[in-house]
mmCIF file of C-alpha atoms in Angstrom:
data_model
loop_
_atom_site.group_PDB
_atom_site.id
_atom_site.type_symbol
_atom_site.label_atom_id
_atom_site.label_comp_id
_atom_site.label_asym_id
_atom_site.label_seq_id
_atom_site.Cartn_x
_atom_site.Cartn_y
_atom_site.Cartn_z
ATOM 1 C CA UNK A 1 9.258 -0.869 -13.175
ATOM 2 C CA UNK A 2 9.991 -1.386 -16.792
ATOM 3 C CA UNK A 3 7.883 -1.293 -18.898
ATOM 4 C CA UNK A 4 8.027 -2.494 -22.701
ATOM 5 C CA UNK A 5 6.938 -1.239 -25.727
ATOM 6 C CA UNK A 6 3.537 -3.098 -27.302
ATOM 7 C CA UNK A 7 4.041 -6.164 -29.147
ATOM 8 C CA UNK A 8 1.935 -6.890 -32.524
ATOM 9 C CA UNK A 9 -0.100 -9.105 -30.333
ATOM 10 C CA UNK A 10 -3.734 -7.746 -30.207
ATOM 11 C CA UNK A 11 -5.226 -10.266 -32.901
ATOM 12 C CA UNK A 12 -4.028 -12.980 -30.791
ATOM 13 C CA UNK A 13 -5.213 -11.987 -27.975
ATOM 14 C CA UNK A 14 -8.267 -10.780 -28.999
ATOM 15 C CA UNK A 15 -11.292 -13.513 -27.831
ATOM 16 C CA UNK A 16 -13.135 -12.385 -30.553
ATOM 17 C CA UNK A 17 -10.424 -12.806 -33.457
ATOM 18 C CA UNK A 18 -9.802 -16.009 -35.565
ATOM 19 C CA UNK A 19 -6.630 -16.555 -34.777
ATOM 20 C CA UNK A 20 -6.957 -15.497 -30.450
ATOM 21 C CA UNK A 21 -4.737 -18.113 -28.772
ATOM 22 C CA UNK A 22 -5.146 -17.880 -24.814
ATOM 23 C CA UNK A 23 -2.305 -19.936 -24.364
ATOM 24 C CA UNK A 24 0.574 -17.424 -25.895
ATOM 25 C CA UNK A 25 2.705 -16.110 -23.517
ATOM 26 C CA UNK A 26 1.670 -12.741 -24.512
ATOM 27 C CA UNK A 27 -1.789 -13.273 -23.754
ATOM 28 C CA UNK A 28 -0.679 -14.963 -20.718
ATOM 29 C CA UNK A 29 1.045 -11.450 -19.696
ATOM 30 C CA UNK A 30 -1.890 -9.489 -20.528
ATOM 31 C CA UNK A 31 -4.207 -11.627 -18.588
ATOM 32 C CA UNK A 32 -2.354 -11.061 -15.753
ATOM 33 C CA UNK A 33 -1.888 -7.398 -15.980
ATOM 34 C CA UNK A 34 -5.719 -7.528 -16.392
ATOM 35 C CA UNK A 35 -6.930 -9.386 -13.786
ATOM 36 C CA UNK A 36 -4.383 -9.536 -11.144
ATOM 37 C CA UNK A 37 -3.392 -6.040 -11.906
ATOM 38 C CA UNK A 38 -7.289 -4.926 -11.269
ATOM 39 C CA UNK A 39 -7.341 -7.376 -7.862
ATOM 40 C CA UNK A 40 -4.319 -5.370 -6.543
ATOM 41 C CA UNK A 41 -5.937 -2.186 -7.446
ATOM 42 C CA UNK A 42 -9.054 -2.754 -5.580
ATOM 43 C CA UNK A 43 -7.593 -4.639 -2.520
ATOM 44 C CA UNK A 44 -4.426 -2.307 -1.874
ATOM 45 C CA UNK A 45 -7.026 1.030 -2.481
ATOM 46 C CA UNK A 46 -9.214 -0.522 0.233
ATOM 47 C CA UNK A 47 -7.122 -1.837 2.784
ATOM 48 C CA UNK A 48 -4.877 1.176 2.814
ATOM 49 C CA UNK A 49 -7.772 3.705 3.614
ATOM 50 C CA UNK A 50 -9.003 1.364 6.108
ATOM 51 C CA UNK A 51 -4.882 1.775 7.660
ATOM 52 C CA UNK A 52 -5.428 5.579 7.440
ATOM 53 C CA UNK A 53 -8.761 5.703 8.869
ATOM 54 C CA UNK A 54 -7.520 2.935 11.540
ATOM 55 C CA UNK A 55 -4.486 5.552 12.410
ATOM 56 C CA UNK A 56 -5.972 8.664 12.285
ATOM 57 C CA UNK A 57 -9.066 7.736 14.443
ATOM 58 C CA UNK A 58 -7.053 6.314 17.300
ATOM 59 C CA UNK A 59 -5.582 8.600 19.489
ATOM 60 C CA UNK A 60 -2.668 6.965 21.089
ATOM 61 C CA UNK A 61 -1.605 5.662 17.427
ATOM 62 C CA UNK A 62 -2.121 8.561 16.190
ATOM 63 C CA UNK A 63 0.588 10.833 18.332
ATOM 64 C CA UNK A 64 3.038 8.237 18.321
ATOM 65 C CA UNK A 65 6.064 8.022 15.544
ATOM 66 C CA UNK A 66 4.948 4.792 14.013
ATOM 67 C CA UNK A 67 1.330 6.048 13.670
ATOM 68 C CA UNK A 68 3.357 8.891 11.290
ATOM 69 C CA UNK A 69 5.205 5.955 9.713
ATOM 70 C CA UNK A 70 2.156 3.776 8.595
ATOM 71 C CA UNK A 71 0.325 6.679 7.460
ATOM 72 C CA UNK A 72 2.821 7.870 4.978
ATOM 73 C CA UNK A 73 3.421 4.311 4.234
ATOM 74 C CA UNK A 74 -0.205 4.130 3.330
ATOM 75 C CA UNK A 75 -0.320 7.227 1.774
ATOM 76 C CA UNK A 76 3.279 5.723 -0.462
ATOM 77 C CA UNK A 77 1.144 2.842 -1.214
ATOM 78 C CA UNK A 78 -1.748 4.537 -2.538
ATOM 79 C CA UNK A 79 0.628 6.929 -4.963
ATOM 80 C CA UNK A 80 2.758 3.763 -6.080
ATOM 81 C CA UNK A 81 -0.836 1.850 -6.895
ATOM 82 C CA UNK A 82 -2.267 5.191 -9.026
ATOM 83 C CA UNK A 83 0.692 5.365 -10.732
ATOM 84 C CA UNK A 84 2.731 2.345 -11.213
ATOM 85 C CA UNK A 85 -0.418 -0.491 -11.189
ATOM 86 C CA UNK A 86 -2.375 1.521 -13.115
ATOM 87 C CA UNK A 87 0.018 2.101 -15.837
ATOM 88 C CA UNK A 88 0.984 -1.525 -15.207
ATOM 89 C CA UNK A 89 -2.663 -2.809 -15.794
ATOM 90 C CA UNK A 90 -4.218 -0.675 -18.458
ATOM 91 C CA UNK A 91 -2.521 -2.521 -21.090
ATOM 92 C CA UNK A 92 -4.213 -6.013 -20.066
ATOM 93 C CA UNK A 93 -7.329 -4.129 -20.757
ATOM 94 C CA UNK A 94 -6.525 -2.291 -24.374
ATOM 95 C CA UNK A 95 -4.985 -5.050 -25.634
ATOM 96 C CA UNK A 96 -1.592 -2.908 -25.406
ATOM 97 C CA UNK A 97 -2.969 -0.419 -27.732
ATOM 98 C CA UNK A 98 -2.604 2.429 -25.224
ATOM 99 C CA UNK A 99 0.055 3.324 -22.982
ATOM 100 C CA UNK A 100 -0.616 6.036 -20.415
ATOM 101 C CA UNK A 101 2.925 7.780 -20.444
ATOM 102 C CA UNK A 102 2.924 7.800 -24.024
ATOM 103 C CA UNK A 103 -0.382 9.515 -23.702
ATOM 104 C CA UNK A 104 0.834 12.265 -21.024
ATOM 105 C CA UNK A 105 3.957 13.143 -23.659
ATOM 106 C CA UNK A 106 5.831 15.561 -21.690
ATOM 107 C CA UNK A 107 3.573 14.778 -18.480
ATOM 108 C CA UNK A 108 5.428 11.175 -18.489
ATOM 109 C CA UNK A 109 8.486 12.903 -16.942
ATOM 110 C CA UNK A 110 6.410 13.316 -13.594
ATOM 111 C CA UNK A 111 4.615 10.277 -14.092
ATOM 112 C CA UNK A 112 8.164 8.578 -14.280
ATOM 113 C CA UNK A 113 9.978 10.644 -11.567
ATOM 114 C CA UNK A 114 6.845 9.533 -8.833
ATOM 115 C CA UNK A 115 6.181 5.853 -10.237
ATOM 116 C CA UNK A 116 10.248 5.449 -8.964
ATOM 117 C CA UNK A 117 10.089 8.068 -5.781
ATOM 118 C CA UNK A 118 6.926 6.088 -4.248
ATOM 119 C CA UNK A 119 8.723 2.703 -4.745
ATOM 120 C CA UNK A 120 11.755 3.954 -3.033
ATOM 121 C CA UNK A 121 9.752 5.920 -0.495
ATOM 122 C CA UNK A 122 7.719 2.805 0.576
ATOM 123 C CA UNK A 123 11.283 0.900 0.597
ATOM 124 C CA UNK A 124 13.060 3.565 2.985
ATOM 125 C CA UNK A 125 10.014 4.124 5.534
ATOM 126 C CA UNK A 126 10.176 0.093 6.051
ATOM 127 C CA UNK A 127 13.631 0.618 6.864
ATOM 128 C CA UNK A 128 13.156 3.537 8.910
ATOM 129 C CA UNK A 129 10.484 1.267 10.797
ATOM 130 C CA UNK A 130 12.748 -0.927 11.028
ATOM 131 C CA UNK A 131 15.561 1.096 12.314
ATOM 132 C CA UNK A 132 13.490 2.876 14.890
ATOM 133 C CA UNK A 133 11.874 -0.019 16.524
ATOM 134 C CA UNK A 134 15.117 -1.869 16.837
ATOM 135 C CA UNK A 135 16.433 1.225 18.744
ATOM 136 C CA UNK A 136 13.400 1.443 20.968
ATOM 137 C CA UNK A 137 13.711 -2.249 21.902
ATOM 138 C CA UNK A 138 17.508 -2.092 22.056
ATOM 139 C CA UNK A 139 16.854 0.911 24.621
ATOM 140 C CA UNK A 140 14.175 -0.713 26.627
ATOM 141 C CA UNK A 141 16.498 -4.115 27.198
ATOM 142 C CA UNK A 142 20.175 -2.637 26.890
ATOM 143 C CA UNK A 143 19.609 0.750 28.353
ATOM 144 C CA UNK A 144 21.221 2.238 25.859
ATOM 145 C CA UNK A 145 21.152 6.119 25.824
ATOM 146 C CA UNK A 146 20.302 8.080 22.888
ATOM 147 C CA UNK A 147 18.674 5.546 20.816
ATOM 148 C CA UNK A 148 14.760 5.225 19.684
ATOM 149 C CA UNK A 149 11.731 7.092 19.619
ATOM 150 C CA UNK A 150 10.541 7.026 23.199
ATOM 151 C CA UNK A 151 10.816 10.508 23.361
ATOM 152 C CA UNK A 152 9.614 11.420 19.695
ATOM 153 C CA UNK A 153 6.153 12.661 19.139
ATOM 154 C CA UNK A 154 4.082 12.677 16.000
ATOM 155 C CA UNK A 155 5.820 16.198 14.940
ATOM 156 C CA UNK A 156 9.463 15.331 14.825
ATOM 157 C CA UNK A 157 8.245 11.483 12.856
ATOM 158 C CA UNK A 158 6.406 14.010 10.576
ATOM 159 C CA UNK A 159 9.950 15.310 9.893
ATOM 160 C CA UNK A 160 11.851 12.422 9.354
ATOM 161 C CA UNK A 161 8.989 11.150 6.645
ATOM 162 C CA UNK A 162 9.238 14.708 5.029
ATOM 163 C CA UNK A 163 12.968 14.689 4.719
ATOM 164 C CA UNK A 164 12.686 11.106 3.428
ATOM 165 C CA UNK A 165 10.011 12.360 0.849
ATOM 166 C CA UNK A 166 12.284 15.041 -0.595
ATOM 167 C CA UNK A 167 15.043 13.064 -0.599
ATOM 168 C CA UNK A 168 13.463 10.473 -2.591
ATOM 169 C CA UNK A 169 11.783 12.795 -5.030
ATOM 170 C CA UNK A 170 15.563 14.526 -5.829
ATOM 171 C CA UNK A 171 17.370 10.862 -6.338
ATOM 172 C CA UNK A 172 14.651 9.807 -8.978
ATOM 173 C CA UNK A 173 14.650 13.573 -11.125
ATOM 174 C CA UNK A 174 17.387 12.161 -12.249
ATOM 175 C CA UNK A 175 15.609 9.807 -14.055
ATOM 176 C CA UNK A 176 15.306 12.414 -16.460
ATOM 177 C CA UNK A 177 18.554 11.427 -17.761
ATOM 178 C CA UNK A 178 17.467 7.924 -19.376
ATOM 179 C CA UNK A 179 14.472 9.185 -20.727
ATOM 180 C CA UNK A 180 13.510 9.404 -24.227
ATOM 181 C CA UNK A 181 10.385 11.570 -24.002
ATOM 182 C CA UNK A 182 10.113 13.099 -27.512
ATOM 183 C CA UNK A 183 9.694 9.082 -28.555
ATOM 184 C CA UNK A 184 6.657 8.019 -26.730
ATOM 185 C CA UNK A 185 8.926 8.340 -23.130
ATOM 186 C CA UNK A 186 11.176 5.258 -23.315
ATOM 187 C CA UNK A 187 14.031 4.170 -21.380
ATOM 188 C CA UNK A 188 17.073 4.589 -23.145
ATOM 189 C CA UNK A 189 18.766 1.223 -22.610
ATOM 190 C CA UNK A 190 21.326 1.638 -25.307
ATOM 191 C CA UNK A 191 22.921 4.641 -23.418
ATOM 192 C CA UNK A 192 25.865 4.079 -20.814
ATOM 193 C CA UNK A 193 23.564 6.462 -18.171
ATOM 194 C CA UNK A 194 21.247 3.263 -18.317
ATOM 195 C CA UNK A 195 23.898 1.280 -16.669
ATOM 196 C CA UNK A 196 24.577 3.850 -13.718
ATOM 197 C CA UNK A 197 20.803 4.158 -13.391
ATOM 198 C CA UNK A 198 19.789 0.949 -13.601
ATOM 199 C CA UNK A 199 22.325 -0.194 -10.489
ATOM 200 C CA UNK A 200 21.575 2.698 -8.755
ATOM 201 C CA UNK A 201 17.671 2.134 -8.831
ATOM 202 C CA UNK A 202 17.976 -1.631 -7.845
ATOM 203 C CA UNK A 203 20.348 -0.336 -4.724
ATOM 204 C CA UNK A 204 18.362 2.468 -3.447
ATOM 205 C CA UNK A 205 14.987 0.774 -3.637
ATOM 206 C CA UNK A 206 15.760 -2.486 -3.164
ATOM 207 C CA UNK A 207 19.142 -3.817 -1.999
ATOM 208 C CA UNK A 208 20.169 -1.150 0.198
ATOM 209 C CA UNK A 209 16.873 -0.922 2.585
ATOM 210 C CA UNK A 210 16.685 -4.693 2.825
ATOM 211 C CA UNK A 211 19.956 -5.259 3.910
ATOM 212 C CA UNK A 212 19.180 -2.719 6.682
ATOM 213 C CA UNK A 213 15.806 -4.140 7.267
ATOM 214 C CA UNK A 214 17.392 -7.775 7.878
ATOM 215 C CA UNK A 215 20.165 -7.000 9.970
ATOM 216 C CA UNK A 216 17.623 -4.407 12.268
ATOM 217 C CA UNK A 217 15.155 -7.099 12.458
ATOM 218 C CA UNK A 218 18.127 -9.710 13.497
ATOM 219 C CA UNK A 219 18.983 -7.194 16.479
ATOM 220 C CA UNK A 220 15.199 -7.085 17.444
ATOM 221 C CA UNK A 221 14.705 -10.540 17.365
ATOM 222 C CA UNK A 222 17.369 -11.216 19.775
ATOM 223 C CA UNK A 223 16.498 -7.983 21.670
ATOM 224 C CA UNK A 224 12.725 -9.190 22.031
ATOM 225 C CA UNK A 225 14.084 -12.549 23.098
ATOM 226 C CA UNK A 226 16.597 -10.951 25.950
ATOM 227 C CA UNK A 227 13.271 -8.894 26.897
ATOM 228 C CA UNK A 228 10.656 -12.429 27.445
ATOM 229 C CA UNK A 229 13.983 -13.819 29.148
ATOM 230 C CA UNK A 230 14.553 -11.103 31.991
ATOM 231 C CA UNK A 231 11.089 -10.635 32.623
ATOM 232 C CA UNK A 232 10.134 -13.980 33.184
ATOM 233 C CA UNK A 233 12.991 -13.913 35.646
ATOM 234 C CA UNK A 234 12.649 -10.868 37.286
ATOM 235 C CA UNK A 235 8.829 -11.465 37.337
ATOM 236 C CA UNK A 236 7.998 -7.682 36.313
ATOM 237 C CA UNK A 237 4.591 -6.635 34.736
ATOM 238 C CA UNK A 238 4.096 -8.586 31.241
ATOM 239 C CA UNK A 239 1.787 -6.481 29.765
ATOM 240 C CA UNK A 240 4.035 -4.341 28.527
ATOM 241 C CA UNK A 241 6.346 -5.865 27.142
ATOM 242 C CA UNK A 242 3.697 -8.331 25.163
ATOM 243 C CA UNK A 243 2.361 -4.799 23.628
ATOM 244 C CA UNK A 244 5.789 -4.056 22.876
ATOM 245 C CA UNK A 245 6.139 -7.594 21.607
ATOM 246 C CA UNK A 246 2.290 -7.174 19.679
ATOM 247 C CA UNK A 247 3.878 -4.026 18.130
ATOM 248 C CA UNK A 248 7.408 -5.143 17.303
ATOM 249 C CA UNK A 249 5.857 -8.602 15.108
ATOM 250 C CA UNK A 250 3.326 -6.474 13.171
ATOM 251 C CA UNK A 251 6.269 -4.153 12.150
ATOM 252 C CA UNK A 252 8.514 -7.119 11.797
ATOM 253 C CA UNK A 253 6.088 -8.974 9.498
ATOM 254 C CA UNK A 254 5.555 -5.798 7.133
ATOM 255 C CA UNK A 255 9.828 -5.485 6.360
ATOM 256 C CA UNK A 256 9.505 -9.427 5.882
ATOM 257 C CA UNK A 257 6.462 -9.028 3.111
ATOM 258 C CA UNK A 258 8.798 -6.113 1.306
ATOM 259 C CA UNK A 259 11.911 -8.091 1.835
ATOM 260 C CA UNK A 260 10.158 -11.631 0.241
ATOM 261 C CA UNK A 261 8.370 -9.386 -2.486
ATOM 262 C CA UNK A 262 11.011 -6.987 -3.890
ATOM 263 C CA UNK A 263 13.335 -9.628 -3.935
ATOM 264 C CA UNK A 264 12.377 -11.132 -6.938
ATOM 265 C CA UNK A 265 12.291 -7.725 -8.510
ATOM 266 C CA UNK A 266 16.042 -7.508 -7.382
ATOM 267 C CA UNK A 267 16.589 -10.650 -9.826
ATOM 268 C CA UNK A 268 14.309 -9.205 -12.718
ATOM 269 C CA UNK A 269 16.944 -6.133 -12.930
ATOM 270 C CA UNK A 270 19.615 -8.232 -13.665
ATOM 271 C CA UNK A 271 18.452 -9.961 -16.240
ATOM 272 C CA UNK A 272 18.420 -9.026 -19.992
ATOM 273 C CA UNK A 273 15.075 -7.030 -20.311
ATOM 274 C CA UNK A 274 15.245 -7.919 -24.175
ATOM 275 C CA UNK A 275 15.209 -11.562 -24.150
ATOM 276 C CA UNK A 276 11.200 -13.066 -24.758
ATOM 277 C CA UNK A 277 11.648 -16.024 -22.386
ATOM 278 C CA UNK A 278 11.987 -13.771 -19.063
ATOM 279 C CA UNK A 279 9.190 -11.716 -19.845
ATOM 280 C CA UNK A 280 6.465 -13.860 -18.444
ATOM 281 C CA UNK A 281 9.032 -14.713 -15.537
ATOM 282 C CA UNK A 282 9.286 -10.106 -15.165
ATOM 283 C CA UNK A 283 5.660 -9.254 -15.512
ATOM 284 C CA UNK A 284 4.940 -11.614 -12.864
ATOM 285 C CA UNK A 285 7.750 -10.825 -10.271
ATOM 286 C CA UNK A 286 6.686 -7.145 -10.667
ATOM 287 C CA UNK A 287 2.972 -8.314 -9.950
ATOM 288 C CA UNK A 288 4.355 -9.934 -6.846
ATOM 289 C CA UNK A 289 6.098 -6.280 -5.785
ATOM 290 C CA UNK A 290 2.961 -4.562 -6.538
ATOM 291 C CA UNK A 291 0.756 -7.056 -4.406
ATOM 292 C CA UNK A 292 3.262 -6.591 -1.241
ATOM 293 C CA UNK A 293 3.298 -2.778 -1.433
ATOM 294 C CA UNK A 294 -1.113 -3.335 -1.688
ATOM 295 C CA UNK A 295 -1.193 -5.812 1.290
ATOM 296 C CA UNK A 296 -0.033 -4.108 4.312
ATOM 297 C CA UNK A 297 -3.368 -3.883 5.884
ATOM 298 C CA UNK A 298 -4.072 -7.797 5.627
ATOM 299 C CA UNK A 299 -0.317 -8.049 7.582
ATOM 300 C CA UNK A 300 -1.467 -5.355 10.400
ATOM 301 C CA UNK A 301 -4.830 -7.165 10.781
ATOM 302 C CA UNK A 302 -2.856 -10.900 11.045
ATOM 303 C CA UNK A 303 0.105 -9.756 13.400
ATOM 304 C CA UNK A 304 -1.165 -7.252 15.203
ATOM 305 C CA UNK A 305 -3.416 -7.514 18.105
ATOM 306 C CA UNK A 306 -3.637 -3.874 19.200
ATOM 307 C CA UNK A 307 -4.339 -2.576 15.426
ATOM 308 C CA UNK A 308 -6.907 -5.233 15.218
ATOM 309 C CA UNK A 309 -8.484 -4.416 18.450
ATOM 310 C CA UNK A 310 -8.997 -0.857 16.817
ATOM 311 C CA UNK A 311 -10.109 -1.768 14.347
ATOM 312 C CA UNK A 312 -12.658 -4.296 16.048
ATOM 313 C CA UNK A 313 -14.115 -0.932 18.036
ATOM 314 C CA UNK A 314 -15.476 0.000 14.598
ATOM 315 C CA UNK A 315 -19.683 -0.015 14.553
ATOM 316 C CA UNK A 316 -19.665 -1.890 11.160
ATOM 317 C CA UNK A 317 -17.020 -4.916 12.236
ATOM 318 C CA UNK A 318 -19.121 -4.940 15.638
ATOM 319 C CA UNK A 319 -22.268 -5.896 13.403
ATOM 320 C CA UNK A 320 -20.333 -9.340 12.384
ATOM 321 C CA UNK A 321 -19.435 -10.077 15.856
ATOM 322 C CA UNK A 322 -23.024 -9.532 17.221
ATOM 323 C CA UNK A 323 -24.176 -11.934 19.569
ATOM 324 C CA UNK A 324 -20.566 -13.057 20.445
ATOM 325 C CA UNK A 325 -19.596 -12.679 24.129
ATOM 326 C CA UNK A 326 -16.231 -11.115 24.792
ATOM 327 C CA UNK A 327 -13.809 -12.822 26.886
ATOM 328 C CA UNK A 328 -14.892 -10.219 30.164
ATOM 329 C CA UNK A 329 -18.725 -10.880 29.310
ATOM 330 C CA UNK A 330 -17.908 -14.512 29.645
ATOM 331 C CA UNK A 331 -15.955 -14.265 32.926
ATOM 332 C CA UNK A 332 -18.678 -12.195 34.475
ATOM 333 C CA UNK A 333 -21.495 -15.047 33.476
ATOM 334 C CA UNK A 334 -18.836 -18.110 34.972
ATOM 335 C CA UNK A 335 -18.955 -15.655 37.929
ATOM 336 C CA UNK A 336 -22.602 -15.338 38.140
ATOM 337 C CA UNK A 337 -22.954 -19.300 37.105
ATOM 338 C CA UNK A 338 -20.677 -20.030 40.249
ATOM 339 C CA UNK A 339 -22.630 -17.472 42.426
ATOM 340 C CA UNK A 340 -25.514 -19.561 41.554
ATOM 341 C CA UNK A 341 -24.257 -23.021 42.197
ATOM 342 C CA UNK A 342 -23.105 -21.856 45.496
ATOM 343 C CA UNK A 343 -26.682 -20.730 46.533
ATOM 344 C CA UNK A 344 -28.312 -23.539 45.421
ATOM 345 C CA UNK A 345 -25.860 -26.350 46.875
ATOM 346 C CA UNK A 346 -27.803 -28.815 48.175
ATOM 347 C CA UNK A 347 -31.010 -28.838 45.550
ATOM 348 C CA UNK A 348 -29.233 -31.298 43.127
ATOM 349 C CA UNK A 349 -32.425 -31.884 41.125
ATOM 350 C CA UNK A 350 -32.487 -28.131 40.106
ATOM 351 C CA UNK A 351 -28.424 -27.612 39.313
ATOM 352 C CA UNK A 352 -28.680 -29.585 36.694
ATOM 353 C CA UNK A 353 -31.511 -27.447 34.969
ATOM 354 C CA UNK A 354 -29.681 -24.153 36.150
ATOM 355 C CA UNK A 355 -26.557 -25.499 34.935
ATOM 356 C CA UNK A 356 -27.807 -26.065 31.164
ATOM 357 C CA UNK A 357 -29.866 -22.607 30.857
ATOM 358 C CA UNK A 358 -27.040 -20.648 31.809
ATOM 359 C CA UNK A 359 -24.756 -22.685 29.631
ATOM 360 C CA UNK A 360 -26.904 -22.015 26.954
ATOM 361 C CA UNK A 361 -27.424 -18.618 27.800
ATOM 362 C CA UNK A 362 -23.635 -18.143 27.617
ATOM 363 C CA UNK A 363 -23.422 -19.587 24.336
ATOM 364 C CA UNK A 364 -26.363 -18.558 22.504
ATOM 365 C CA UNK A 365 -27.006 -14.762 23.624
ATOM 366 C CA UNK A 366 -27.779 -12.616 20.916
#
């Protein structure tokens, strides 16, 4: 989130200069700004449009709270991509000879104020996640009154994201007050408002929601456990609690990818930003934040079977699965290969011809 001021470095890094040395730790950094700055562009743009559009065109995601919650956590991750990677990235690509806030003079205020406020905002819906689901579990297996979002619709989770949003955008205004805008919009790390700023930025966006994230996901693992437990011996219907299980480890796996990838960040703050030998060791932990806040989409798609189901109703993903039988289409062609066993009992010189063509017929359908 900080970002330094150019080095004299371009000559050395430039491949078509005398004295361009790819193995500086400068280039090194700019290299990776470049490239992996460019892959986390392209990959977090996609795969969070593909959330929305996943989201919005499914009904019963759509009117339900965490439907609201991924699609202002996509729509976080899209504003913390166009404004932090990008300003993150475009020096690997002018050899640092532009800088984008410098460039929007007193523009770089806002450009500041919603780099922070998206960072934060994707770090306090994961904890609202977080919070909510563990209620809703807690409820289902505890009974306990007056806790989760059974009873919330898409209009009140629309409210809690919107409070969170203005809330978010109000802490980081203050940002303002480390600013040195009339000098190409610098941090001013000399001041003592640094020091307040600086703690509270690492709290609010970091610390603070992953402490609540761990201990809510603590109290849903158990919870889930407790659930399996009872209804194995009570022998109730399983299906829903494996959705609610399908649901609760895609959630669970997104605050673990913000927990593992901010964490490093959390380190970076506390270290002297002035000192050459961490700044290979910073521009790569904020690469890793960057990536975790692009690659929600490839976490819904891995943990959860009802988003991936969705998104296997699509036309286009049906084209790659063409001439696949689905689990019912095989079950109905056992049914019809038993049916036909049983008919021709008897006329073993024949079963095994029957047996083979509809074998292969199973198989090999297009």
């Amino acid at each position: 989130m900080n970002i330094t001021d150019p080095p004299n470095y371009a000559n050395i890094c430039d491949k078509y200069h005398p004295d361009y040395d790819p193995t500086d730790q400068e280039c090194i950094i700019l290299d990776l700004r470049k490239y992996g700055g460019a892959v986390i562009l392209v990959t977090g743009t996609i795969g969070h449009i593909l959330s929305l559009l996943v989201i919005l065109t499914k009904k019963s995601f759509r009117i339900q709270t965490f439907g609201v919650y991924i699609v202002a956590l996509s729509l976080a991750g899209l504003l913390t991509l166009y404004t932090g990677v990008v300003d993150w990235t475009i020096p690997g690509f002018t050899l640092w000879q532009f800088n984008l806030r410098k460039s929007l003079k007193m523009g770089c205020i806002f450009h500041v104020i919603l780099t922070h406020a998206s960072l934060q905002y994707v770090a306090w819906i994961q904890a609202t996640i977080a919070l909510d689901r563990t209620c809703q579990v807690a409820k289902n297996v505890w009974n306990t009154e007056y806790c989760g979002s059974n009873n919330l619709n898409w209009k009140k989770g629309l409210i809690i994201v919107s409070v969170e949003l203005l809330v978010c955008l109000g802490l980081n205004s203050s940002v303002v007050l480390v600013l040195d805008y009339a000098n190409g919009c610098i941090y001013l790390q000399a001041s003592p408002a640094w020091s307040i700023w600086s703690v509270f930025d690492l709290i609010s966006f970091s610390i603070l929601p992953a402490f609540i994230i761990i201990i809510s996901n603590i109290v849903l693992i158990i919870a889930t456990r407790h659930s399996l437990t009872r209804t194995k011996s009570e022998h109730k219907n399983k299906t829903l609690v494996k959705t609610r299980r399908s649901m609760t480890l895609m959630l669970t796996a997104v605050n673990i990818l913000f927990v593992v990838t901010t964490l490093p960040v959390s380190i970076v703050q506390l270290l002297d930003n002035d000192n050459p030998k961490t700044k290979l060791f910073r521009s790569a932990c904020y690469a890793i934040q960057y990536l975790g806040v692009a690659n929600t989409f490839v976490v819904y798609c891995i943990s959860g079977s009802k988003f991936r189901s969705a998104l296997g109703e699509w036309k286009i993903f049906k084209c790659f699965s063409k001439g696949q039988l689905t689990a019912q289409e095989v079950t109905s062609r056992t049914k019809v290969y038993n049916s036909a066993i049983g008919l021709h009992r008897g006329r073993t010189s024949k079963t095994p011809v029957t047996k083979t063509l509809i074998s292969n017929e199973i198989c090999c359908e297009t």
